Amino acid sequence: MTKLSLGAHPYMLGFEQLERLLERSAKSGNEGYPPFNIEQTSDNSYRITLAVAGFGEGDLSVTVEDRQLVIRGRQRDEADDRIFLHRGIAARQFHRSFVLADGVEVGAAIMENGLLHIDLTRAEPEKVVQTIRIEKGQTS
């Protein structure tokens, strides 16, 4: 049995970019940290919530890069003058990315009680009906 890719399906024309986005998303290297939720807050809006306890606003960056929402966290290790008898909370960094569909825009990013909330909205696409005129071909 041959594997049929999305771009090679005879009824799916022009979806090569979507296939590349899916491949890039699968290879993005997202590990399990930090844990996150994605919730639908209305018909056209979503909220991504990441558990980022220990990170301050200055330790986090939220960017949109080539239709990907990218969240990065980098904690500063300020333990130079402290002596730990046990260190179970490590200063670590993370990189988490989400592929955004066309029409999805990133709104506010809100930090609250160790949770980073990122609001997304999806614009309602216009319904367009286009009539294509059929021309008579020339015979030779």
mmCIF file of C-alpha atoms in Angstrom:
data_model
loop_
_atom_site.group_PDB
_atom_site.id
_atom_site.type_symbol
_atom_site.label_atom_id
_atom_site.label_comp_id
_atom_site.label_asym_id
_atom_site.label_seq_id
_atom_site.Cartn_x
_atom_site.Cartn_y
_atom_site.Cartn_z
ATOM 1 C CA MET A 1 0.000 0.000 0.000
ATOM 2 C CA THR A 2 1.433 3.379 -0.960
ATOM 3 C CA LYS A 3 1.282 6.359 1.329
ATOM 4 C CA LEU A 4 -0.725 9.197 -0.184
ATOM 5 C CA SER A 5 0.448 12.604 0.935
ATOM 6 C CA LEU A 6 -1.937 15.502 1.374
ATOM 7 C CA GLY A 7 -0.370 17.435 -1.496
ATOM 8 C CA ALA A 8 -0.663 14.444 -3.830
ATOM 9 C CA HIS A 9 -4.386 13.838 -3.270
ATOM 10 C CA PRO A 10 -6.199 14.582 -6.554
ATOM 11 C CA TYR A 11 -8.950 16.697 -4.922
ATOM 12 C CA MET A 12 -6.683 18.739 -2.629
ATOM 13 C CA LEU A 13 -5.136 21.386 -4.866
ATOM 14 C CA GLY A 14 -2.716 23.947 -3.482
ATOM 15 C CA PHE A 15 -2.283 22.380 -0.034
ATOM 16 C CA GLU A 16 1.461 21.783 -0.323
ATOM 17 C CA GLN A 17 2.138 24.566 2.202
ATOM 18 C CA LEU A 18 -0.209 22.911 4.713
ATOM 19 C CA GLU A 19 1.687 19.659 4.333
ATOM 20 C CA ARG A 20 4.990 21.477 4.974
ATOM 21 C CA LEU A 21 3.485 23.100 8.086
ATOM 22 C CA LEU A 22 2.394 19.708 9.403
ATOM 23 C CA GLU A 23 5.864 18.268 8.832
ATOM 24 C CA ARG A 24 7.507 21.275 10.505
ATOM 25 C CA SER A 25 5.149 20.989 13.467
ATOM 26 C CA ALA A 26 5.985 17.313 13.897
ATOM 27 C CA LYS A 27 9.715 18.117 13.870
ATOM 28 C CA SER A 28 9.517 21.187 16.122
ATOM 29 C CA GLY A 29 11.171 19.377 19.031
ATOM 30 C CA ASN A 30 8.470 20.203 21.540
ATOM 31 C CA GLU A 31 9.045 18.156 24.629
ATOM 32 C CA GLY A 32 6.617 17.786 27.505
ATOM 33 C CA TYR A 33 7.782 20.950 29.272
ATOM 34 C CA PRO A 34 6.085 23.176 30.079
ATOM 35 C CA PRO A 35 2.666 21.552 30.237
ATOM 36 C CA PHE A 36 -0.105 23.456 28.459
ATOM 37 C CA ASN A 37 -3.835 23.575 27.792
ATOM 38 C CA ILE A 38 -5.658 24.702 24.670
ATOM 39 C CA GLU A 39 -9.259 25.741 25.158
ATOM 40 C CA GLN A 40 -11.886 27.084 22.818
ATOM 41 C CA THR A 41 -13.324 30.212 24.441
ATOM 42 C CA SER A 42 -15.904 30.972 21.718
ATOM 43 C CA ASP A 43 -16.693 29.901 18.164
ATOM 44 C CA ASN A 44 -13.772 31.971 16.838
ATOM 45 C CA SER A 45 -11.376 32.305 19.757
ATOM 46 C CA TYR A 46 -8.941 30.102 21.647
ATOM 47 C CA ARG A 47 -6.659 30.357 24.665
ATOM 48 C CA ILE A 48 -3.352 28.575 25.135
ATOM 49 C CA THR A 49 -2.267 28.364 28.769
ATOM 50 C CA LEU A 50 1.260 27.307 29.724
ATOM 51 C CA ALA A 51 2.326 26.435 33.284
ATOM 52 C CA VAL A 52 5.433 28.592 33.708
ATOM 53 C CA ALA A 53 5.910 28.676 37.472
ATOM 54 C CA GLY A 54 9.210 30.314 38.403
ATOM 55 C CA PHE A 55 9.393 32.396 35.230
ATOM 56 C CA GLY A 56 8.868 36.157 35.274
ATOM 57 C CA GLU A 57 7.587 38.249 32.398
ATOM 58 C CA GLY A 58 11.174 39.184 31.533
ATOM 59 C CA ASP A 59 12.136 35.502 31.259
ATOM 60 C CA LEU A 60 9.531 34.798 28.566
ATOM 61 C CA SER A 61 9.136 35.796 24.933
ATOM 62 C CA VAL A 62 6.118 35.300 22.691
ATOM 63 C CA THR A 63 6.632 35.775 18.953
ATOM 64 C CA VAL A 64 4.956 34.864 15.679
ATOM 65 C CA GLU A 65 7.470 33.538 13.148
ATOM 66 C CA ASP A 66 6.319 32.366 9.730
ATOM 67 C CA ARG A 67 2.771 31.451 10.903
ATOM 68 C CA GLN A 68 4.088 29.767 14.054
ATOM 69 C CA LEU A 69 3.415 30.998 17.574
ATOM 70 C CA VAL A 70 6.713 30.548 19.414
ATOM 71 C CA ILE A 71 7.003 30.784 23.201
ATOM 72 C CA ARG A 72 10.463 30.737 24.731
ATOM 73 C CA GLY A 73 11.454 30.761 28.359
ATOM 74 C CA ARG A 74 14.894 31.293 29.838
ATOM 75 C CA GLN A 75 15.420 31.506 33.582
ATOM 76 C CA ARG A 76 18.442 33.238 34.955
ATOM 77 C CA ASP A 77 20.411 31.132 37.386
ATOM 78 C CA GLU A 78 20.953 33.477 40.308
ATOM 79 C CA ALA A 79 22.300 30.832 42.671
ATOM 80 C CA ASP A 80 25.928 31.967 42.616
ATOM 81 C CA ASP A 81 25.926 33.097 46.225
ATOM 82 C CA ARG A 82 23.576 30.410 47.603
ATOM 83 C CA ILE A 83 24.440 26.938 48.833
ATOM 84 C CA PHE A 84 21.795 24.328 48.095
ATOM 85 C CA LEU A 85 21.509 21.203 50.216
ATOM 86 C CA HIS A 86 19.016 19.878 47.675
ATOM 87 C CA ARG A 87 18.151 21.434 44.333
ATOM 88 C CA GLY A 88 14.988 20.005 42.846
ATOM 89 C CA ILE A 89 13.899 23.166 41.054
ATOM 90 C CA ALA A 90 16.336 23.690 38.233
ATOM 91 C CA ALA A 91 16.569 26.845 36.161
ATOM 92 C CA ARG A 92 15.714 25.547 32.732
ATOM 93 C CA GLN A 93 14.772 26.922 29.394
ATOM 94 C CA PHE A 94 12.101 25.856 26.952
ATOM 95 C CA HIS A 95 10.892 26.414 23.417
ATOM 96 C CA ARG A 96 7.321 25.568 22.476
ATOM 97 C CA SER A 97 5.708 26.308 19.109
ATOM 98 C CA PHE A 98 2.216 26.076 17.656
ATOM 99 C CA VAL A 99 1.360 26.268 13.950
ATOM 100 C CA LEU A 100 -1.263 28.931 13.238
ATOM 101 C CA ALA A 101 -3.830 28.565 10.483
ATOM 102 C CA ASP A 102 -4.367 31.410 8.038
ATOM 103 C CA GLY A 103 -6.653 33.976 9.628
ATOM 104 C CA VAL A 104 -5.649 33.154 13.222
ATOM 105 C CA GLU A 105 -4.251 36.190 14.997
ATOM 106 C CA VAL A 106 -2.459 36.343 18.341
ATOM 107 C CA GLY A 107 -4.042 38.731 20.817
ATOM 108 C CA ALA A 108 -3.009 39.365 24.404
ATOM 109 C CA ALA A 109 -0.434 37.443 26.430
ATOM 110 C CA ILE A 110 -1.282 37.579 30.126
ATOM 111 C CA MET A 111 0.802 36.281 33.048
ATOM 112 C CA GLU A 112 -1.268 35.236 36.069
ATOM 113 C CA ASN A 113 -0.408 33.021 39.072
ATOM 114 C CA GLY A 114 2.399 31.163 37.271
ATOM 115 C CA LEU A 115 0.310 30.648 34.135
ATOM 116 C CA LEU A 116 0.917 32.317 30.786
ATOM 117 C CA HIS A 117 -2.347 32.814 28.851
ATOM 118 C CA ILE A 118 -2.195 33.604 25.135
ATOM 119 C CA ASP A 119 -5.432 34.542 23.419
ATOM 120 C CA LEU A 120 -6.003 33.753 19.745
ATOM 121 C CA THR A 121 -8.819 34.797 17.430
ATOM 122 C CA ARG A 122 -9.823 33.421 14.071
ATOM 123 C CA ALA A 123 -11.349 35.825 11.562
ATOM 124 C CA GLU A 124 -14.529 34.591 9.963
ATOM 125 C CA PRO A 125 -13.668 33.954 6.301
ATOM 126 C CA GLU A 126 -15.782 35.691 3.698
ATOM 127 C CA LYS A 127 -18.022 33.422 1.710
ATOM 128 C CA VAL A 128 -17.164 34.079 -1.916
ATOM 129 C CA VAL A 129 -18.981 32.680 -4.912
ATOM 130 C CA GLN A 130 -17.219 33.321 -8.178
ATOM 131 C CA THR A 131 -18.723 32.542 -11.563
ATOM 132 C CA ILE A 132 -16.210 31.648 -14.251
ATOM 133 C CA ARG A 133 -17.234 32.512 -17.805
ATOM 134 C CA ILE A 134 -16.847 29.661 -20.244
ATOM 135 C CA GLU A 135 -15.317 30.805 -23.485
ATOM 136 C CA LYS A 136 -15.718 29.145 -26.808
ATOM 137 C CA GLY A 137 -12.534 27.471 -27.957
ATOM 138 C CA GLN A 138 -11.075 28.166 -31.360
ATOM 139 C CA THR A 139 -10.970 25.327 -33.823
ATOM 140 C CA SER A 140 -8.359 25.199 -36.521
#
